[in-house]
mmCIF file of C-alpha atoms and ligand atoms in Angstrom:
data_model
loop_
_atom_site.group_PDB
_atom_site.id
_atom_site.type_symbol
_atom_site.label_atom_id
_atom_site.label_comp_id
_atom_site.label_asym_id
_atom_site.label_seq_id
_atom_site.Cartn_x
_atom_site.Cartn_y
_atom_site.Cartn_z
ATOM 1 C CA MET R 255 93.133 118.796 120.171
ATOM 2 C CA ARG R 256 95.129 115.536 120.925
ATOM 3 C CA ALA R 257 97.907 115.847 123.537
ATOM 4 C CA TYR R 258 99.857 113.461 125.710
ATOM 5 C CA GLN R 259 99.967 114.008 129.560
ATOM 6 C CA VAL R 260 102.366 112.426 132.253
ATOM 7 C CA ARG R 261 100.588 109.740 134.020
ATOM 8 C CA ALA R 262 100.587 109.427 137.887
ATOM 9 C CA GLY R 263 103.209 106.686 138.383
ATOM 10 C CA GLY R 264 104.938 107.279 135.050
ATOM 11 C CA GLY R 265 104.150 106.964 131.222
ATOM 12 C CA LEU R 266 102.081 108.863 128.859
ATOM 13 C CA ALA R 267 98.274 109.175 128.574
ATOM 14 C CA LEU R 268 96.938 110.321 125.181
ATOM 15 C CA THR R 269 94.133 112.841 125.808
ATOM 16 C CA GLU R 270 91.789 115.479 124.371
ATOM 17 C CA LEU R 271 92.416 119.045 125.530
ATOM 18 C CA PRO R 272 90.652 122.351 123.978
ATOM 19 C CA ILE R 273 92.816 124.152 121.714
ATOM 20 C CA PRO R 274 94.107 127.311 123.650
ATOM 21 C CA ASP R 275 93.387 130.797 122.714
ATOM 22 C CA PRO R 276 96.486 133.271 122.466
ATOM 23 C CA SER R 277 96.297 136.130 124.972
ATOM 24 C CA ALA R 278 97.922 139.603 124.311
ATOM 25 C CA GLY R 279 101.629 138.975 123.321
ATOM 26 C CA GLU R 280 101.049 135.264 122.647
ATOM 27 C CA VAL R 281 101.150 133.022 119.663
ATOM 28 C CA LEU R 282 99.104 129.987 118.827
ATOM 29 C CA VAL R 283 101.565 127.429 117.231
ATOM 30 C CA LYS R 284 100.624 124.403 115.273
ATOM 31 C CA VAL R 285 103.171 121.847 116.578
ATOM 32 C CA ARG R 286 104.821 120.013 113.566
ATOM 33 C CA ALA R 287 107.837 118.282 115.510
ATOM 34 C CA THR R 288 109.234 117.694 118.941
ATOM 35 C CA SER R 289 112.476 116.144 120.304
ATOM 36 C CA LEU R 290 113.410 114.231 123.435
ATOM 37 C CA ASN R 291 116.025 115.055 125.948
ATOM 38 C CA ALA R 292 117.372 113.147 128.930
ATOM 39 C CA ARG R 293 115.134 115.554 131.240
ATOM 40 C CA ASP R 294 112.004 114.439 129.477
ATOM 41 C CA ARG R 295 112.866 110.828 130.005
ATOM 42 C CA LEU R 296 113.080 111.426 133.724
ATOM 43 C CA ILE R 297 109.870 113.595 133.646
ATOM 44 C CA VAL R 298 107.784 110.906 131.902
ATOM 45 C CA SER R 299 109.108 108.164 134.071
ATOM 46 C CA GLY R 300 108.153 110.117 137.197
ATOM 47 C CA THR R 301 111.714 110.316 138.466
ATOM 48 C CA TYR R 302 112.442 113.950 137.959
ATOM 49 C CA SER R 303 113.065 116.390 140.767
ATOM 50 C CA VAL R 304 109.780 118.225 139.913
ATOM 51 C CA ASP R 305 106.541 116.339 139.940
ATOM 52 C CA ALA R 306 104.995 116.701 136.540
ATOM 53 C CA ARG R 307 101.976 114.405 136.730
ATOM 54 C CA GLY R 308 99.241 115.698 134.440
ATOM 55 C CA ARG R 309 101.741 117.892 132.496
ATOM 56 C CA VAL R 310 102.095 117.920 128.737
ATOM 57 C CA PRO R 311 105.773 116.875 128.574
ATOM 58 C CA LEU R 312 108.524 118.037 126.196
ATOM 59 C CA SER R 313 110.499 121.256 126.393
ATOM 60 C CA ASP R 314 111.417 121.256 122.599
ATOM 61 C CA GLY R 315 109.104 121.791 119.591
ATOM 62 C CA ALA R 316 108.695 123.533 116.369
ATOM 63 C CA GLY R 317 105.731 124.414 114.227
ATOM 64 C CA VAL R 318 103.852 126.958 112.336
ATOM 65 C CA VAL R 319 102.190 130.163 113.821
ATOM 66 C CA GLU R 320 98.328 129.616 113.247
ATOM 67 C CA ALA R 321 97.162 132.869 115.084
ATOM 68 C CA VAL R 322 98.467 135.694 117.200
ATOM 69 C CA GLY R 323 97.098 137.608 120.009
ATOM 70 C CA ASP R 324 96.901 141.315 120.376
ATOM 71 C CA GLY R 325 100.211 143.339 120.279
ATOM 72 C CA VAL R 326 102.355 140.365 118.773
ATOM 73 C CA THR R 327 104.957 142.108 116.531
ATOM 74 C CA ARG R 328 107.595 139.353 116.262
ATOM 75 C CA PHE R 329 105.431 136.659 114.243
ATOM 76 C CA ARG R 330 102.536 136.473 112.064
ATOM 77 C CA ALA R 331 100.467 133.515 110.838
ATOM 78 C CA GLY R 332 102.381 131.188 108.652
ATOM 79 C CA ASP R 333 105.771 131.829 110.267
ATOM 80 C CA ARG R 334 107.855 128.718 111.118
ATOM 81 C CA VAL R 335 108.983 129.054 114.759
ATOM 82 C CA VAL R 336 110.882 126.819 117.389
ATOM 83 C CA GLY R 337 110.459 127.401 121.136
ATOM 84 C CA THR R 338 113.260 128.358 123.415
ATOM 85 C CA PHE R 339 114.135 126.085 126.622
ATOM 86 C CA HIS R 340 114.275 129.014 128.985
ATOM 87 C CA PRO R 341 111.064 130.825 127.896
ATOM 88 C CA THR R 342 112.114 134.248 129.739
ATOM 89 C CA TRP R 343 116.035 134.237 129.447
ATOM 90 C CA LEU R 344 116.305 136.628 126.412
ATOM 91 C CA TYR R 345 119.875 138.004 126.659
ATOM 92 C CA GLY R 346 122.813 138.274 129.156
ATOM 93 C CA THR R 347 123.544 136.205 132.151
ATOM 94 C CA PHE R 348 121.402 133.439 133.639
ATOM 95 C CA PRO R 349 118.288 135.121 135.276
ATOM 96 C CA GLY R 350 117.341 132.077 137.412
ATOM 97 C CA TRP R 351 115.263 128.859 136.597
ATOM 98 C CA GLY R 352 111.807 130.354 136.160
ATOM 99 C CA GLU R 353 109.014 128.208 134.861
ATOM 100 C CA LEU R 354 110.036 125.645 132.050
ATOM 101 C CA ARG R 355 108.004 123.616 129.729
ATOM 102 C CA GLY R 356 107.191 119.982 130.678
ATOM 103 C CA THR R 357 107.390 120.844 134.381
ATOM 104 C CA GLN R 358 105.818 123.972 135.573
ATOM 105 C CA LEU R 359 104.331 124.767 132.205
ATOM 106 C CA ASP R 360 102.760 122.414 129.663
ATOM 107 C CA GLY R 361 105.155 121.189 127.055
ATOM 108 C CA TRP R 362 105.065 120.459 123.183
ATOM 109 C CA LEU R 363 103.775 117.019 123.062
ATOM 110 C CA SER R 364 100.342 118.283 121.729
ATOM 111 C CA GLU R 365 98.873 119.432 118.527
ATOM 112 C CA TYR R 366 98.912 123.016 119.574
ATOM 113 C CA VAL R 367 100.916 125.190 121.919
ATOM 114 C CA VAL R 368 100.209 128.721 123.042
ATOM 115 C CA ALA R 369 103.620 130.639 123.608
ATOM 116 C CA ASP R 370 104.668 134.141 124.658
ATOM 117 C CA GLN R 371 106.051 135.722 121.273
ATOM 118 C CA GLN R 372 109.357 136.410 123.293
ATOM 119 C CA SER R 373 109.894 132.604 123.907
ATOM 120 C CA LEU R 374 110.031 131.759 120.198
ATOM 121 C CA VAL R 375 112.557 132.241 117.433
ATOM 122 C CA PRO R 376 112.328 131.712 113.685
ATOM 123 C CA VAL R 377 113.448 128.225 112.280
ATOM 124 C CA PRO R 378 116.666 128.543 110.502
ATOM 125 C CA GLY R 379 115.782 128.785 106.731
ATOM 126 C CA ALA R 380 116.872 125.383 105.401
ATOM 127 C CA LEU R 381 115.816 123.170 108.302
ATOM 128 C CA SER R 382 112.790 120.928 108.388
ATOM 129 C CA PHE R 383 110.635 120.939 111.441
ATOM 130 C CA GLU R 384 111.911 117.653 112.563
ATOM 131 C CA GLN R 385 115.585 119.040 112.419
ATOM 132 C CA ALA R 386 114.526 122.317 114.023
ATOM 133 C CA ALA R 387 112.852 120.445 116.983
ATOM 134 C CA THR R 388 116.334 119.151 117.997
ATOM 135 C CA LEU R 389 117.649 122.643 118.602
ATOM 136 C CA PRO R 390 116.325 124.247 121.722
ATOM 137 C CA CYS R 391 117.950 122.276 124.496
ATOM 138 C CA ALA R 392 120.646 119.932 123.092
ATOM 139 C CA ALA R 393 121.947 122.081 120.306
ATOM 140 C CA LEU R 394 121.981 125.316 122.299
ATOM 141 C CA THR R 395 123.638 123.479 125.416
ATOM 142 C CA ALA R 396 126.326 122.167 122.991
ATOM 143 C CA TRP R 397 126.770 125.781 121.291
ATOM 144 C CA SER R 398 127.210 127.184 124.948
ATOM 145 C CA VAL R 399 129.740 124.533 125.700
ATOM 146 C CA VAL R 400 131.941 125.005 122.430
ATOM 147 C CA SER R 401 131.619 128.747 122.216
ATOM 148 C CA GLY R 402 134.966 130.437 122.192
ATOM 149 C CA THR R 403 136.934 127.519 120.955
ATOM 150 C CA GLY R 404 138.816 127.671 117.655
ATOM 151 C CA PRO R 405 141.598 125.841 115.656
ATOM 152 C CA ASP R 406 143.998 125.800 118.565
ATOM 153 C CA ASP R 407 141.549 123.845 120.829
ATOM 154 C CA THR R 408 140.972 120.192 121.437
ATOM 155 C CA VAL R 409 137.320 119.475 122.484
ATOM 156 C CA LEU R 410 136.429 116.305 124.219
ATOM 157 C CA VAL R 411 132.691 115.061 123.919
ATOM 158 C CA GLN R 412 131.418 112.254 126.066
ATOM 159 C CA GLY R 413 129.056 109.802 124.453
ATOM 160 C CA THR R 414 126.741 110.023 121.420
ATOM 161 C CA GLY R 415 123.641 111.561 122.976
ATOM 162 C CA GLY R 416 122.014 114.900 121.483
ATOM 163 C CA VAL R 417 124.234 117.353 123.318
ATOM 164 C CA SER R 418 127.414 115.538 122.455
ATOM 165 C CA VAL R 419 126.831 115.076 118.813
ATOM 166 C CA PHE R 420 125.910 118.575 118.343
ATOM 167 C CA ALA R 421 129.107 119.595 120.382
ATOM 168 C CA LEU R 422 131.267 117.654 117.997
ATOM 169 C CA GLN R 423 129.685 119.396 114.971
ATOM 170 C CA PHE R 424 130.035 122.866 116.419
ATOM 171 C CA ALA R 425 133.573 122.191 117.447
ATOM 172 C CA ARG R 426 134.522 120.979 113.952
ATOM 173 C CA LEU R 427 132.791 124.086 112.565
ATOM 174 C CA ALA R 428 134.981 126.303 114.764
ATOM 175 C CA GLY R 429 138.095 124.372 113.461
ATOM 176 C CA ALA R 430 138.926 122.543 116.651
ATOM 177 C CA ARG R 431 140.105 118.952 116.870
ATOM 178 C CA VAL R 432 137.643 116.574 118.597
ATOM 179 C CA VAL R 433 138.272 113.551 120.731
ATOM 180 C CA ALA R 434 135.149 111.578 121.639
ATOM 181 C CA THR R 435 134.284 108.721 123.939
ATOM 182 C CA THR R 436 131.449 106.103 123.470
ATOM 183 C CA SER R 437 130.620 102.639 124.662
ATOM 184 C CA SER R 438 129.934 101.409 121.112
ATOM 185 C CA GLU R 439 132.254 100.403 118.272
ATOM 186 C CA HIS R 440 129.476 101.151 115.740
ATOM 187 C CA LYS R 441 128.786 104.541 117.159
ATOM 188 C CA ALA R 442 132.688 105.222 117.177
ATOM 189 C CA GLY R 443 132.553 104.795 113.321
ATOM 190 C CA ARG R 444 129.867 107.465 113.092
ATOM 191 C CA LEU R 445 131.590 109.841 115.433
ATOM 192 C CA ARG R 446 134.764 109.495 113.139
ATOM 193 C CA SER R 447 132.665 110.151 110.003
ATOM 194 C CA LEU R 448 131.426 113.387 111.706
ATOM 195 C CA GLY R 449 134.956 114.548 112.208
ATOM 196 C CA ALA R 450 136.096 113.078 115.530
ATOM 197 C CA MET R 451 139.961 112.538 115.049
ATOM 198 C CA ASP R 452 140.219 109.951 117.953
ATOM 199 C CA VAL R 453 137.563 107.921 119.786
ATOM 200 C CA VAL R 454 138.011 106.017 123.180
ATOM 201 C CA ASP R 455 135.759 103.262 124.334
ATOM 202 C CA TYR R 456 134.963 104.460 128.017
ATOM 203 C CA ARG R 457 133.927 100.948 129.064
ATOM 204 C CA ALA R 458 136.909 99.026 127.621
ATOM 205 C CA THR R 459 139.281 101.820 128.906
ATOM 206 C CA PRO R 460 138.133 102.859 132.174
ATOM 207 C CA ALA R 461 141.194 105.217 132.565
ATOM 208 C CA TRP R 462 140.192 107.069 129.511
ATOM 209 C CA GLY R 463 141.255 110.404 130.860
ATOM 210 C CA ALA R 464 144.989 109.313 130.466
ATOM 211 C CA ARG R 465 144.358 108.070 127.111
ATOM 212 C CA VAL R 466 142.861 111.328 125.992
ATOM 213 C CA ARG R 467 145.943 113.096 127.492
ATOM 214 C CA GLU R 468 148.165 110.714 125.399
ATOM 215 C CA LEU R 469 146.259 111.079 122.295
ATOM 216 C CA THR R 470 146.108 114.808 122.486
ATOM 217 C CA GLY R 471 149.684 115.380 123.725
ATOM 218 C CA GLY R 472 148.394 117.185 126.852
ATOM 219 C CA GLY R 473 144.888 117.170 127.123
ATOM 220 C CA ALA R 474 141.637 118.668 125.852
ATOM 221 C CA THR R 475 141.251 122.452 126.187
ATOM 222 C CA ARG R 476 137.531 122.096 126.506
ATOM 223 C CA VAL R 477 135.624 119.160 128.068
ATOM 224 C CA LEU R 478 132.023 118.457 127.723
ATOM 225 C CA GLU R 479 131.094 116.853 131.037
ATOM 226 C CA ILE R 480 128.096 114.520 130.390
ATOM 227 C CA GLY R 481 128.494 111.988 133.336
ATOM 228 C CA GLY R 482 129.044 114.574 136.118
ATOM 229 C CA ALA R 483 130.105 112.634 139.434
ATOM 230 C CA GLY R 484 130.811 109.415 137.654
ATOM 231 C CA THR R 485 133.159 110.694 134.995
ATOM 232 C CA LEU R 486 134.492 114.183 136.528
ATOM 233 C CA GLU R 487 137.660 112.390 137.841
ATOM 234 C CA GLN R 488 138.603 111.134 134.288
ATOM 235 C CA SER R 489 137.593 114.522 132.584
ATOM 236 C CA VAL R 490 140.061 116.341 135.224
ATOM 237 C CA GLU R 491 142.614 113.744 134.013
ATOM 238 C CA ALA R 492 141.860 114.513 130.407
ATOM 239 C CA VAL R 493 141.736 118.292 130.619
ATOM 240 C CA ALA R 494 144.659 120.518 129.532
ATOM 241 C CA LEU R 495 146.473 122.919 131.652
ATOM 242 C CA GLY R 496 144.457 126.000 131.914
ATOM 243 C CA GLY R 497 141.439 124.185 130.216
ATOM 244 C CA GLN R 498 137.783 124.287 130.980
ATOM 245 C CA ILE R 499 135.329 121.577 132.032
ATOM 246 C CA ALA R 500 131.928 122.377 130.987
ATOM 247 C CA LEU R 501 129.513 120.615 133.411
ATOM 248 C CA VAL R 502 126.356 119.664 131.485
ATOM 249 C CA GLY R 503 125.037 116.239 132.605
ATOM 250 C CA ASN R 504 124.795 113.720 135.550
ATOM 251 C CA LEU R 505 124.201 110.464 133.741
ATOM 252 C CA ALA R 506 126.859 108.519 135.751
ATOM 253 C CA PRO R 507 126.720 108.174 139.495
ATOM 254 C CA GLY R 508 129.968 108.343 141.259
ATOM 255 C CA ASP R 509 132.208 110.170 143.686
ATOM 256 C CA GLY R 510 133.090 113.384 141.802
ATOM 257 C CA MET R 511 136.636 114.650 141.343
ATOM 258 C CA ASP R 512 140.128 114.766 143.085
ATOM 259 C CA VAL R 513 140.249 118.540 144.049
ATOM 260 C CA ASP R 514 144.055 118.547 144.320
ATOM 261 C CA ARG R 515 144.500 117.255 140.739
ATOM 262 C CA PHE R 516 142.039 119.749 139.408
ATOM 263 C CA PHE R 517 144.097 122.593 141.133
ATOM 264 C CA ARG R 518 147.174 121.236 139.410
ATOM 265 C CA ARG R 519 145.535 121.497 136.149
ATOM 266 C CA ALA R 520 144.807 125.144 136.814
ATOM 267 C CA ALA R 521 141.608 124.381 134.986
ATOM 268 C CA SER R 522 137.998 125.891 135.417
ATOM 269 C CA LEU R 523 134.784 124.190 135.796
ATOM 270 C CA ARG R 524 131.676 125.932 134.529
ATOM 271 C CA SER R 525 128.248 124.754 134.775
ATOM 272 C CA ILE R 526 125.787 125.199 131.840
ATOM 273 C CA SER R 527 122.161 125.782 131.671
ATOM 274 C CA VAL R 528 121.356 125.688 128.112
ATOM 275 C CA GLY R 529 121.566 129.264 126.844
ATOM 276 C CA SER R 530 119.603 132.472 126.238
ATOM 277 C CA ARG R 531 117.397 133.452 123.170
ATOM 278 C CA GLY R 532 120.241 135.736 122.130
ATOM 279 C CA ASP R 533 122.680 132.697 122.184
ATOM 280 C CA PHE R 534 119.898 130.705 120.236
ATOM 281 C CA GLU R 535 119.674 133.424 117.536
ATOM 282 C CA GLN R 536 123.520 133.461 117.107
ATOM 283 C CA MET R 537 123.574 129.726 116.948
ATOM 284 C CA ASN R 538 120.981 129.823 114.348
ATOM 285 C CA GLU R 539 122.920 132.128 112.229
ATOM 286 C CA ALA R 540 125.843 129.822 112.230
ATOM 287 C CA ILE R 541 123.651 126.829 111.329
ATOM 288 C CA ASP R 542 122.404 128.795 108.411
ATOM 289 C CA ARG R 543 125.649 130.121 107.268
ATOM 290 C CA CYS R 544 127.349 126.738 107.520
ATOM 291 C CA ALA R 545 124.328 124.550 106.499
ATOM 292 C CA LEU R 546 124.685 122.442 109.455
ATOM 293 C CA GLN R 547 122.420 119.297 109.422
ATOM 294 C CA PRO R 548 121.347 118.191 112.958
ATOM 295 C CA VAL R 549 121.913 114.588 113.378
ATOM 296 C CA VAL R 550 118.475 112.778 113.779
ATOM 297 C CA ASP R 551 118.586 109.195 114.976
ATOM 298 C CA GLN R 552 114.950 108.445 114.189
ATOM 299 C CA VAL R 553 111.705 110.062 113.579
ATOM 300 C CA PHE R 554 108.461 108.545 115.287
ATOM 301 C CA SER R 555 104.909 109.629 114.441
ATOM 302 C CA PHE R 556 102.884 111.476 117.128
ATOM 303 C CA ASP R 557 100.857 108.308 117.578
ATOM 304 C CA ARG R 558 103.922 106.333 118.441
ATOM 305 C CA ALA R 559 105.271 108.959 120.888
ATOM 306 C CA PRO R 560 105.657 106.289 123.679
ATOM 307 C CA ASP R 561 107.827 104.253 121.275
ATOM 308 C CA ALA R 562 110.122 107.381 120.824
ATOM 309 C CA PHE R 563 110.523 107.453 124.632
ATOM 310 C CA ALA R 564 111.340 103.755 124.702
ATOM 311 C CA ARG R 565 113.919 104.201 122.060
ATOM 312 C CA PHE R 566 115.639 107.025 124.020
ATOM 313 C CA ALA R 567 115.541 105.135 127.307
ATOM 314 C CA ALA R 568 117.161 101.993 125.636
ATOM 315 C CA GLY R 569 120.194 104.238 124.983
ATOM 316 C CA GLY R 570 120.849 102.923 121.460
ATOM 317 C CA HIS R 571 120.335 106.321 119.777
ATOM 318 C CA PHE R 572 122.847 108.436 118.021
ATOM 319 C CA GLY R 573 122.003 112.211 118.165
ATOM 320 C CA LYS R 574 118.312 113.192 118.492
ATOM 321 C CA VAL R 575 115.100 111.177 118.747
ATOM 322 C CA VAL R 576 112.267 113.115 117.124
ATOM 323 C CA ILE R 577 108.427 112.930 116.989
ATOM 324 C CA SER R 578 106.697 114.293 113.887
ATOM 325 C CA HIS R 579 103.245 115.593 114.648
HETATM 326 N N1 NAP H 792 123.228 121.521 131.712
HETATM 327 C C1 NAP H 792 122.313 121.751 130.667
HETATM 328 O O1 NAP H 792 122.048 122.888 130.087
HETATM 329 C C2 NAP H 792 121.918 120.399 129.918
HETATM 330 C C3 NAP H 792 121.200 120.415 128.662
HETATM 331 C C4 NAP H 792 120.843 119.391 128.040
HETATM 332 C C5 NAP H 792 121.157 118.172 128.669
HETATM 333 N N2 NAP H 792 121.806 118.052 129.817
HETATM 334 C C6 NAP H 792 122.094 116.730 130.468
HETATM 335 O O2 NAP H 792 123.163 116.316 129.632
HETATM 336 C C7 NAP H 792 123.205 114.793 129.716
HETATM 337 C C8 NAP H 792 123.046 114.395 128.231
HETATM 338 O O3 NAP H 792 121.946 114.705 127.695
HETATM 339 P P1 NAP H 792 121.397 114.206 126.253
HETATM 340 O O4 NAP H 792 119.937 114.650 126.157
HETATM 341 O O5 NAP H 792 122.398 114.427 125.174
HETATM 342 O O6 NAP H 792 121.337 112.648 126.652
HETATM 343 P P2 NAP H 792 121.201 111.406 125.764
HETATM 344 O O7 NAP H 792 120.838 111.575 124.374
HETATM 345 O O8 NAP H 792 120.289 110.371 126.524
HETATM 346 O O9 NAP H 792 122.677 110.842 125.876
HETATM 347 C C9 NAP H 792 122.872 109.680 126.326
HETATM 348 C C10 NAP H 792 124.324 109.122 125.871
HETATM 349 O O10 NAP H 792 125.326 109.582 126.887
HETATM 350 C C11 NAP H 792 126.322 108.628 126.874
HETATM 351 N N3 NAP H 792 126.697 108.199 128.207
HETATM 352 C C12 NAP H 792 125.963 107.629 129.144
HETATM 353 N N4 NAP H 792 126.823 107.484 130.316
HETATM 354 C C13 NAP H 792 127.921 107.955 129.909
HETATM 355 C C14 NAP H 792 129.265 107.879 130.569
HETATM 356 N N5 NAP H 792 129.488 107.206 131.802
HETATM 357 N N6 NAP H 792 130.293 108.226 129.903
HETATM 358 C C15 NAP H 792 130.198 108.813 128.742
HETATM 359 N N7 NAP H 792 129.058 108.821 128.063
HETATM 360 C C16 NAP H 792 127.989 108.375 128.590
HETATM 361 C C17 NAP H 792 125.931 107.479 126.047
HETATM 362 O O11 NAP H 792 126.751 107.420 124.859
HETATM 363 P P3 NAP H 792 127.226 106.187 124.282
HETATM 364 O O12 NAP H 792 125.822 105.276 123.846
HETATM 365 O O13 NAP H 792 127.838 106.511 123.010
HETATM 366 O O14 NAP H 792 128.048 105.514 125.113
HETATM 367 C C18 NAP H 792 124.496 107.752 125.907
HETATM 368 O O15 NAP H 792 123.962 107.220 124.683
HETATM 369 C C19 NAP H 792 121.947 114.601 130.640
HETATM 370 O O16 NAP H 792 122.381 114.392 131.933
HETATM 371 C C20 NAP H 792 121.042 115.786 130.521
HETATM 372 O O17 NAP H 792 120.261 115.990 131.628
HETATM 373 C C21 NAP H 792 122.127 119.333 130.630
#
């Protein structure tokens, strides 16, 4: 089978590998689509915290069950499946990092993948493989961030990457008001068309936290923190009294936050690590029920996987960059 591996020094090498055999409890999946996340960009460029040279990259993929090993009860040949980001976090609170695809385990950028049956869920009925491949990391992270919000909430989402666009969509499904930030006027229009009530340009308005407070009459009750150290100060300014900042990303270097101001907000700071399989199943029920359509920026063919990474690295994308296998 054809697969890409991470080159020493960065980049992708297309290679031939044997099709793996499923052992007991495992499933062989013919991969139909994958999607990119910020972590994959770092892994493939050789700048991630874990050395992934020689690994097949990508944590997120969807496909069709081709064969099952002994004792498999969750799936049979022909089922449409999508992988979980944390292969062994099934339910409950975060059990620890374990081994993840793309770093300690081979990922999905391959024609076939072998996976433990417990690390897969069915594709939500109406979604294509390309749409389903957007779900494991970005969508589930957004679901975890927005979880528990409702019509009395205002959710602030930062930027227009995969996580933020899903968070906007889930917050709107929950009936929450959404305020978004972006650096692009064109993307601002797309955010509004997805239901963002207000959009602030974080480059033109460096003190965007105060602007969000103004627009919302007191701040956002839930903040999706994408920038990390470089944006936390503004997020603390933007968060409502008693609100929550969900720490997800670290795209912007900086000095962190003013702890005194954070105390004065009586806010909470919660770090997110995607979510469990149980969370994924609940999210998929909501996606089905509400016919949610993931926002796919562009689909590249398997042969053009390096171009998909280039599109992602350039930062012009809105939503998810996908590879069709
Ligand atoms: N903790 C978790 O569970 C988890 C899960 C998934 C991802 N993450 C992390 O979350 C972050 C986003 O991931 P992603 O896959 O959605 O990335 P992505 O698709 O690459 O998103 C990039 C977008 O973020 C926006 N952005 C960049 N710098 C910004 C800043 N200073 N202020 C506001 N927005 C900024 C930009 O939006 P505009 O172009 O609109 O300006 C950019 O297009 C990454 O750091 C990733 O590692 C964490």
